[in-house]
Amino acid sequence: MRFRLVHQGQTTPLESGEYIVGREPGSDVFVDDPLVSRRHARLLVNDTTALLEDLQSENGVFVNERRIRRSVRLMDGDRILVGNRELVFVVDPDPDAVRSSGTVEIAPPSSASWRIPSKTTSGALSTLEADAFQYLGDIAERMIRVGRGGTAERLLQGHLEEVMAAGLALGFVARDIVEAAAITALRLATGLRKAGWIDFVIELHLVLRVPPSAVVTSALRSIVGELPEFDRDKWRSYEQLLTLRMPSMTALDQGLARAFLWLEKP
């Protein structure tokens, strides 16, 4: 087998050895991005395996939209995100394939569906952190601004689905994760002009039976007028749930629920 790394249409053949990915001039894989550390990641390659590890970079390394916490073995087609740059790991069974044009056919982004898989696990949220949403959301906004909205949605969709899956499986998700996921989904709704992400936010809170945070309600207030095609039946169901549960809520949650219920819809 032969391995190669594709970045911005350029191919780096990977022979046995060590490869440093970073912003430092002279890096084996140079990535010119201010979000990339000087020595960001390391690839260890032999005849049969390529391992990727994060060199304690400030902004992390993501493989197929998941942040890695230890060395991971790369597979054909894996997408590596460092800063806001994507690299693709390619396996060529035929040694002659390395001498090809160096371009890789990348599958088109998935559709705008946010529906979760039918099977979930109790550990669905084990790798998620609220700050990861902020980091990925910032990257996604940059992608949207340069016309890569589908890639931005694909980057975030898996993480958002994990939050929903955990809510359905466990009935509980930490409030900071819920808020971060909701704000991230609303950033997608705004950037992509897709009301389906508003529906995601409402359904997430409906599943968890909790009121939205003040930040989420404020964000909804600013966007529902721009995307009036959101699911009004789902919204009404959530309003009914909050009204029924309000007497048993804490004083803080009652205030949050009232703020949402007073929200004017177009």
Tab-separated table of C-alpha atoms in Angstrom:
chain	number	residue	atom	x	y	z
A	1	MET	CA	0.000	0.000	0.000
A	2	ARG	CA	0.989	3.604	-0.523
A	3	PHE	CA	-0.334	6.575	1.410
A	4	ARG	CA	-0.722	10.206	0.467
A	5	LEU	CA	-2.158	13.373	1.925
A	6	VAL	CA	-4.150	15.821	-0.207
A	7	HIS	CA	-4.372	19.473	0.791
A	8	GLN	CA	-5.743	22.225	-1.454
A	9	GLY	CA	-5.252	20.058	-4.529
A	10	GLN	CA	-1.604	19.295	-3.672
A	11	THR	CA	-0.501	15.732	-2.927
A	12	THR	CA	2.144	14.758	-0.366
A	13	PRO	CA	3.266	11.107	-0.775
A	14	LEU	CA	3.785	9.488	2.643
A	15	GLU	CA	6.678	7.057	2.796
A	16	SER	CA	7.727	5.374	6.043
A	17	GLY	CA	8.759	7.972	8.591
A	18	GLU	CA	7.569	10.944	10.631
A	19	TYR	CA	5.736	13.957	9.214
A	20	ILE	CA	5.026	17.169	11.100
A	21	VAL	CA	1.891	19.097	10.161
A	22	GLY	CA	2.034	22.752	11.135
A	23	ARG	CA	2.434	26.435	10.404
A	24	GLU	CA	6.181	26.464	10.978
A	25	PRO	CA	8.155	27.036	7.767
A	26	GLY	CA	9.855	23.814	6.835
A	27	SER	CA	7.075	21.600	8.202
A	28	ASP	CA	6.656	18.387	6.264
A	29	VAL	CA	3.039	19.376	5.652
A	30	PHE	CA	2.892	23.163	5.776
A	31	VAL	CA	-0.543	24.658	6.550
A	32	ASP	CA	-0.698	28.441	6.317
A	33	ASP	CA	-3.513	29.218	8.722
A	34	PRO	CA	-3.436	31.377	11.890
A	35	LEU	CA	-5.501	28.756	13.747
A	36	VAL	CA	-2.814	26.137	13.144
A	37	SER	CA	0.021	25.779	15.663
A	38	ARG	CA	3.612	25.858	14.518
A	39	ARG	CA	3.847	22.127	15.315
A	40	HIS	CA	0.211	21.086	15.219
A	41	ALA	CA	0.123	17.343	14.522
A	42	ARG	CA	2.355	14.402	13.683
A	43	LEU	CA	1.941	11.527	11.259
A	44	LEU	CA	3.831	8.277	11.886
A	45	VAL	CA	3.900	6.088	8.800
A	46	ASN	CA	5.147	2.593	8.046
A	47	ASP	CA	4.445	0.144	5.220
A	48	THR	CA	0.990	-0.792	6.473
A	49	THR	CA	-0.199	1.903	8.892
A	50	ALA	CA	-0.438	5.675	9.332
A	51	LEU	CA	-1.031	7.100	12.802
A	52	LEU	CA	-2.050	10.694	13.508
A	53	GLU	CA	-1.568	12.458	16.830
A	54	ASP	CA	-2.217	15.954	18.153
A	55	LEU	CA	0.979	17.672	19.359
A	56	GLN	CA	-0.929	19.512	22.110
A	57	SER	CA	-2.094	22.096	19.604
A	58	GLU	CA	-4.162	25.002	20.849
A	59	ASN	CA	-7.152	24.363	18.573
A	60	GLY	CA	-7.049	20.596	18.256
A	61	VAL	CA	-7.094	18.048	15.453
A	62	PHE	CA	-10.327	16.601	14.062
A	63	VAL	CA	-10.745	13.413	12.043
A	64	ASN	CA	-14.104	13.065	10.297
A	65	GLU	CA	-15.455	15.919	12.458
A	66	ARG	CA	-14.403	14.312	15.764
A	67	ARG	CA	-11.646	15.752	17.894
A	68	ILE	CA	-8.928	13.213	18.576
A	69	ARG	CA	-7.608	12.756	22.123
A	70	ARG	CA	-4.942	10.158	21.379
A	71	SER	CA	-3.158	8.634	18.400
A	72	VAL	CA	-5.591	7.347	15.785
A	73	ARG	CA	-5.053	5.039	12.849
A	74	LEU	CA	-6.061	6.699	9.602
A	75	MET	CA	-8.249	4.985	7.038
A	76	ASP	CA	-8.728	5.665	3.340
A	77	GLY	CA	-10.783	8.827	2.803
A	78	ASP	CA	-10.417	10.165	6.351
A	79	ARG	CA	-10.814	13.949	6.501
A	80	ILE	CA	-8.404	15.737	8.811
A	81	LEU	CA	-9.236	19.235	10.001
A	82	VAL	CA	-6.479	21.478	11.373
A	83	GLY	CA	-7.423	25.098	11.912
A	84	ASN	CA	-9.914	25.729	9.128
A	85	ARG	CA	-8.048	23.649	6.558
A	86	GLU	CA	-9.084	20.163	5.521
A	87	LEU	CA	-6.643	17.449	4.462
A	88	VAL	CA	-7.693	14.096	3.001
A	89	PHE	CA	-5.839	10.855	3.712
A	90	VAL	CA	-5.735	8.518	0.714
A	91	VAL	CA	-4.668	4.882	0.473
A	92	ASP	CA	-3.455	3.626	-2.921
A	93	PRO	CA	-3.272	-0.194	-3.081
A	94	ASP	CA	-1.460	0.111	-6.405
A	95	PRO	CA	1.972	1.808	-6.100
A	96	ASP	CA	1.514	3.274	-9.559
A	97	ALA	CA	-1.508	5.224	-8.319
A	98	VAL	CA	0.792	7.626	-6.509
A	99	ARG	CA	1.880	8.911	-9.899
A	100	SER	CA	-1.695	9.912	-10.771
A	101	SER	CA	-2.850	13.490	-11.158
A	102	GLY	CA	-3.026	13.974	-7.415
A	103	THR	CA	-6.669	14.994	-7.290
A	104	VAL	CA	-9.258	13.250	-5.137
A	105	GLU	CA	-12.953	12.980	-5.838
A	106	ILE	CA	-14.705	14.201	-2.690
A	107	ALA	CA	-18.310	13.178	-2.112
A	108	PRO	CA	-20.782	16.054	-2.114
A	109	PRO	CA	-22.016	17.318	1.246
A	110	SER	CA	-24.981	15.560	2.782
A	111	SER	CA	-28.445	17.038	2.501
A	112	ALA	CA	-29.856	19.412	5.086
A	113	SER	CA	-31.469	16.643	7.131
A	114	TRP	CA	-30.673	16.705	10.830
A	115	ARG	CA	-32.557	13.530	11.724
A	116	ILE	CA	-30.692	11.240	14.105
A	117	PRO	CA	-29.811	7.589	13.556
A	118	SER	CA	-32.350	5.072	14.873
A	119	LYS	CA	-29.822	3.513	17.265
A	120	THR	CA	-28.185	5.457	20.060
A	121	THR	CA	-25.869	4.635	22.929
A	122	SER	CA	-25.644	5.920	26.466
A	123	GLY	CA	-22.166	7.214	25.728
A	124	ALA	CA	-23.229	9.334	22.771
A	125	LEU	CA	-21.918	12.530	24.326
A	126	SER	CA	-18.660	11.210	25.719
A	127	THR	CA	-16.484	13.127	23.251
A	128	LEU	CA	-18.416	16.393	23.128
A	129	GLU	CA	-17.534	19.615	24.895
A	130	ALA	CA	-19.233	22.987	24.770
A	131	ASP	CA	-16.038	24.762	23.684
A	132	ALA	CA	-15.739	22.382	20.726
A	133	PHE	CA	-19.027	23.755	19.387
A	134	GLN	CA	-17.677	27.296	19.628
A	135	TYR	CA	-14.498	26.343	17.824
A	136	LEU	CA	-16.252	24.357	15.093
A	137	GLY	CA	-18.954	27.012	14.775
A	138	ASP	CA	-16.336	29.679	14.116
A	139	ILE	CA	-14.776	27.524	11.414
A	140	ALA	CA	-18.181	26.795	9.895
A	141	GLU	CA	-19.011	30.506	9.694
A	142	ARG	CA	-15.801	31.127	7.758
A	143	MET	CA	-16.694	28.306	5.390
A	144	ILE	CA	-20.180	29.719	4.827
A	145	ARG	CA	-18.741	33.153	4.040
A	146	VAL	CA	-16.582	31.695	1.264
A	147	GLY	CA	-19.418	29.645	-0.220
A	148	ARG	CA	-18.677	26.301	1.456
A	149	GLY	CA	-21.965	26.018	3.316
A	150	GLY	CA	-22.397	22.310	2.612
A	151	THR	CA	-18.996	21.542	4.109
A	152	ALA	CA	-19.817	23.664	7.159
A	153	GLU	CA	-23.067	21.778	7.689
A	154	ARG	CA	-21.324	18.434	7.335
A	155	LEU	CA	-18.686	19.512	9.851
A	156	LEU	CA	-21.278	20.286	12.530
A	157	GLN	CA	-24.133	17.926	11.757
A	158	GLY	CA	-22.646	14.832	13.395
A	159	HIS	CA	-21.986	16.656	16.657
A	160	LEU	CA	-25.504	18.072	16.753
A	161	GLU	CA	-26.988	14.650	16.042
A	162	GLU	CA	-25.032	13.233	18.985
A	163	VAL	CA	-26.610	15.760	21.333
A	164	MET	CA	-30.093	14.860	20.108
A	165	ALA	CA	-29.305	11.152	20.334
A	166	ALA	CA	-28.100	11.520	23.920
A	167	GLY	CA	-31.240	13.439	24.821
A	168	LEU	CA	-33.458	10.694	23.414
A	169	ALA	CA	-31.444	7.898	25.009
A	170	LEU	CA	-30.858	9.446	28.430
A	171	GLY	CA	-33.400	12.213	28.808
A	172	PHE	CA	-30.632	14.492	30.044
A	173	VAL	CA	-27.855	16.592	28.556
A	174	ALA	CA	-25.853	19.181	30.496
A	175	ARG	CA	-27.297	22.658	30.023
A	176	ASP	CA	-24.059	24.166	28.718
A	177	ILE	CA	-23.975	21.512	25.980
A	178	VAL	CA	-27.640	22.147	25.146
A	179	GLU	CA	-27.027	25.886	24.839
A	180	ALA	CA	-23.877	25.422	22.756
A	181	ALA	CA	-25.621	22.962	20.425
A	182	ALA	CA	-28.636	25.251	20.022
A	183	ILE	CA	-26.540	28.315	19.226
A	184	THR	CA	-24.501	26.284	16.747
A	185	ALA	CA	-27.666	25.061	15.007
A	186	LEU	CA	-29.012	28.619	14.820
A	187	ARG	CA	-25.736	29.784	13.285
A	188	LEU	CA	-26.311	27.187	10.566
A	189	ALA	CA	-29.915	28.327	10.153
A	190	THR	CA	-28.764	31.922	9.678
A	191	GLY	CA	-25.814	31.183	7.418
A	192	LEU	CA	-27.538	28.593	5.223
A	193	ARG	CA	-31.046	30.103	5.371
A	194	LYS	CA	-32.464	26.744	6.490
A	195	ALA	CA	-35.387	26.811	8.908
A	196	GLY	CA	-34.881	23.108	9.609
A	197	TRP	CA	-32.157	24.044	12.076
A	198	ILE	CA	-34.676	26.139	14.027
A	199	ASP	CA	-36.826	22.999	14.180
A	200	PHE	CA	-33.813	21.101	15.511
A	201	VAL	CA	-33.425	23.599	18.369
A	202	ILE	CA	-37.107	23.382	19.320
A	203	GLU	CA	-37.146	19.581	19.169
A	204	LEU	CA	-33.973	19.315	21.251
A	205	HIS	CA	-35.575	21.357	24.048
A	206	LEU	CA	-38.848	19.469	23.614
A	207	VAL	CA	-37.059	16.128	24.040
A	208	LEU	CA	-35.195	17.348	27.128
A	209	ARG	CA	-38.280	19.123	28.543
A	210	VAL	CA	-36.284	22.214	29.508
A	211	PRO	CA	-36.675	25.902	28.650
A	212	PRO	CA	-34.086	27.519	26.360
A	213	SER	CA	-31.420	29.690	27.897
A	214	ALA	CA	-31.703	33.456	27.622
A	215	VAL	CA	-29.006	33.429	24.931
A	216	VAL	CA	-30.908	30.879	22.826
A	217	THR	CA	-34.221	32.746	23.184
A	218	SER	CA	-32.524	35.970	22.132
A	219	ALA	CA	-31.039	34.237	19.087
A	220	LEU	CA	-34.439	32.766	18.178
A	221	ARG	CA	-36.014	36.202	18.477
A	222	SER	CA	-33.621	37.559	15.872
A	223	ILE	CA	-33.995	34.725	13.370
A	224	VAL	CA	-37.604	33.499	13.327
A	225	GLY	CA	-38.705	36.597	11.442
A	226	GLU	CA	-36.124	35.914	8.754
A	227	LEU	CA	-37.062	32.227	8.332
A	228	PRO	CA	-40.813	32.039	8.918
A	229	GLU	CA	-41.091	28.584	7.325
A	230	PHE	CA	-40.081	26.818	10.570
A	231	ASP	CA	-42.370	24.054	11.926
A	232	ARG	CA	-45.107	25.937	13.781
A	233	ASP	CA	-46.831	22.764	15.004
A	234	LYS	CA	-43.625	21.669	16.727
A	235	TRP	CA	-43.230	25.150	18.195
A	236	ARG	CA	-46.793	25.056	19.593
A	237	SER	CA	-46.198	21.604	21.089
A	238	TYR	CA	-43.153	22.958	22.883
A	239	GLU	CA	-45.101	25.989	24.154
A	240	GLN	CA	-47.758	23.649	25.548
A	241	LEU	CA	-45.113	21.537	27.276
A	242	LEU	CA	-43.538	24.581	28.946
A	243	THR	CA	-46.926	25.875	30.078
A	244	LEU	CA	-47.809	22.520	31.655
A	245	ARG	CA	-44.445	22.078	33.354
A	246	MET	CA	-43.976	25.628	34.570
A	247	PRO	CA	-45.537	25.110	38.055
A	248	SER	CA	-42.958	22.409	38.832
A	249	MET	CA	-39.962	24.368	37.508
A	250	THR	CA	-37.426	26.243	39.554
A	251	ALA	CA	-37.827	30.009	39.710
A	252	LEU	CA	-34.935	30.410	37.270
A	253	ASP	CA	-36.438	28.007	34.739
A	254	GLN	CA	-39.829	29.658	35.103
A	255	GLY	CA	-38.275	32.958	34.074
A	256	LEU	CA	-36.588	31.334	31.087
A	257	ALA	CA	-39.829	29.650	30.057
A	258	ARG	CA	-41.783	32.913	30.264
A	259	ALA	CA	-39.204	34.689	28.132
A	260	PHE	CA	-39.645	32.061	25.422
A	261	LEU	CA	-43.448	32.023	25.673
A	262	TRP	CA	-43.534	35.812	25.247
A	263	LEU	CA	-41.444	35.546	22.096
A	264	GLU	CA	-43.368	37.006	19.158
A	265	LYS	CA	-43.523	34.894	16.015
A	266	PRO	CA	-44.190	36.271	12.509
